[in-house]
XYZ file of C-alpha atoms in Angstrom:
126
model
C -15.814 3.733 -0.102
C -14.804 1.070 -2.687
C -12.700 -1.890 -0.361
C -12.121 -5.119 -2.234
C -12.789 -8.423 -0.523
C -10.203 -10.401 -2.311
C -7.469 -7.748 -0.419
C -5.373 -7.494 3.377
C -5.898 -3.872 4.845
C -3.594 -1.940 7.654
C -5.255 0.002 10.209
C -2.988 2.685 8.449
C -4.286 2.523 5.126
C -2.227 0.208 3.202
C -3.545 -2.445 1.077
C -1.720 -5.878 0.470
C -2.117 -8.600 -2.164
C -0.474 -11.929 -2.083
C 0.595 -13.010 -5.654
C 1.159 -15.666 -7.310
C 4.828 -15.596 -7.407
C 4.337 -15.821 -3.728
C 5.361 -11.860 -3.309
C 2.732 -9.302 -1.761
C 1.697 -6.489 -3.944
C 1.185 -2.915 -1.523
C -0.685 -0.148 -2.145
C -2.860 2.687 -0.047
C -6.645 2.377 0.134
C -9.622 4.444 -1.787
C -10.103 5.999 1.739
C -6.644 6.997 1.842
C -6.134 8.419 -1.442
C -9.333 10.145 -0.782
C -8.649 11.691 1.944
C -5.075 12.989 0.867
C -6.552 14.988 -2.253
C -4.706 14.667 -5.737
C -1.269 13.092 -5.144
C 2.010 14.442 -6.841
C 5.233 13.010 -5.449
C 6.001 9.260 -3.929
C 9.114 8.262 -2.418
C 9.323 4.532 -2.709
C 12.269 1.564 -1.120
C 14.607 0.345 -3.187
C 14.678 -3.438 -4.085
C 16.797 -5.205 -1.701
C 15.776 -3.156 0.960
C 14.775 -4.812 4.151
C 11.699 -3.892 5.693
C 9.957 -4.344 9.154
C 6.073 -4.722 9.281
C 4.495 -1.484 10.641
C 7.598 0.233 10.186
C 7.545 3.478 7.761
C 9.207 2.684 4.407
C 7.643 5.054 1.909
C 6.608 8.570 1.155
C 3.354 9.647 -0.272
C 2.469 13.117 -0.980
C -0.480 15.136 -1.693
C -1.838 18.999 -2.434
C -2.870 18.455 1.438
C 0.202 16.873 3.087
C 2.876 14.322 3.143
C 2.046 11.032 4.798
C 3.929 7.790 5.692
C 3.844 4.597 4.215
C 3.716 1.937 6.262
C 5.113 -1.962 5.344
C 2.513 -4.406 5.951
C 4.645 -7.682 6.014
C 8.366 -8.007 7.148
C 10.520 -8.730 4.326
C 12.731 -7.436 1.480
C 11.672 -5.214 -1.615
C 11.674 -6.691 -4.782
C 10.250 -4.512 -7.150
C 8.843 -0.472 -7.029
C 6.568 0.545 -9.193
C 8.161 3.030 -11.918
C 4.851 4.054 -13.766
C 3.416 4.908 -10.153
C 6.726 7.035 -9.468
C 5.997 8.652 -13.094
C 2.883 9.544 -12.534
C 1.618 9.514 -9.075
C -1.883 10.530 -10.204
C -2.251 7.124 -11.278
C -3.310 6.553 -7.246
C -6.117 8.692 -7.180
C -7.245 7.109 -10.652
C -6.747 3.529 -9.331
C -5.671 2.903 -6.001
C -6.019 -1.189 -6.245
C -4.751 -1.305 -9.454
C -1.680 0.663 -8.693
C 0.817 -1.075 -6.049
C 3.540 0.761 -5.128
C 6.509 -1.492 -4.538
C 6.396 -5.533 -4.382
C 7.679 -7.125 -1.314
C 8.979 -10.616 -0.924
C 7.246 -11.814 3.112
C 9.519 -13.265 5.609
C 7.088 -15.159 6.893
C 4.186 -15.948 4.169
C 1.640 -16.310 7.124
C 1.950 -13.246 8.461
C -0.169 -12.000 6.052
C -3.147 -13.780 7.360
C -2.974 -11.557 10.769
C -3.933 -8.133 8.695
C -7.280 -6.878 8.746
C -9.823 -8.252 5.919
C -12.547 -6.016 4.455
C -15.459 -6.139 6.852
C -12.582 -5.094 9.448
C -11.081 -2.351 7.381
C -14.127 -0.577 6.793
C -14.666 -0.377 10.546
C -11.264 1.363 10.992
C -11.852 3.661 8.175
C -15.468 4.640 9.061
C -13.914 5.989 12.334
């Protein structure tokens, strides 16, 4: 199971990267995209759109099933990611190289309380 140090992890299997610009980046894990099989659809927020940390706000699915998304960080959408929506494959190909939509944090520091690697894998191994 590949899980990048340098990355924020949900106990649901979201990934989160804090940019440069100040934004964080989200994604789902290896383990997720694993575990769904080859991907074919996402439903992603619209920019602007006002999101509440653990609340669902996107729609992956798979061959196997359809699974919530889950926002990491309370805050508002400020980009999706189009070539993800064009080709969801891209996922299973990449999963840390292909974020899903860009959100802009409420509260920057929140960030910090997500799980880091060593305390992903734990979840994940489970």
């Amino acid at each position: 199971m590949n899980v990048p140090t340098d990355l924020k992890y949900t106990a649901s299997h979201e990934w989160a990267r804090r940019e440069a610009d100040g934004t964080v980046s989200v994604g789902i894990t290896d383990h997720a995209q694993q575990a769904l099989g080859d991907i074919v659809f996402l439903e992603l927020p619209e920019p602007g759109q006002a999101l509440e940390a653990g609340k669902e706000c996107a729609v992956v699915e798979s061959v196997k099933a359809a699974s919530d998304i889950y926002a990491p960080v309370a805050g508002e959408v400020v980009a999706k990611n189009d070539e993800a929506l064009a080709a969801p494959e891209k996922v299973n190909q990449d999963p840390y190289g292909t974020w899903l939509f860009k959100i802009k944090p409420a509260n920057p520091a929140y960030l910090d309380g997500l799980l880091d690697a060593a305390a992903y894998e734990k979840v994940a191994a489970e």
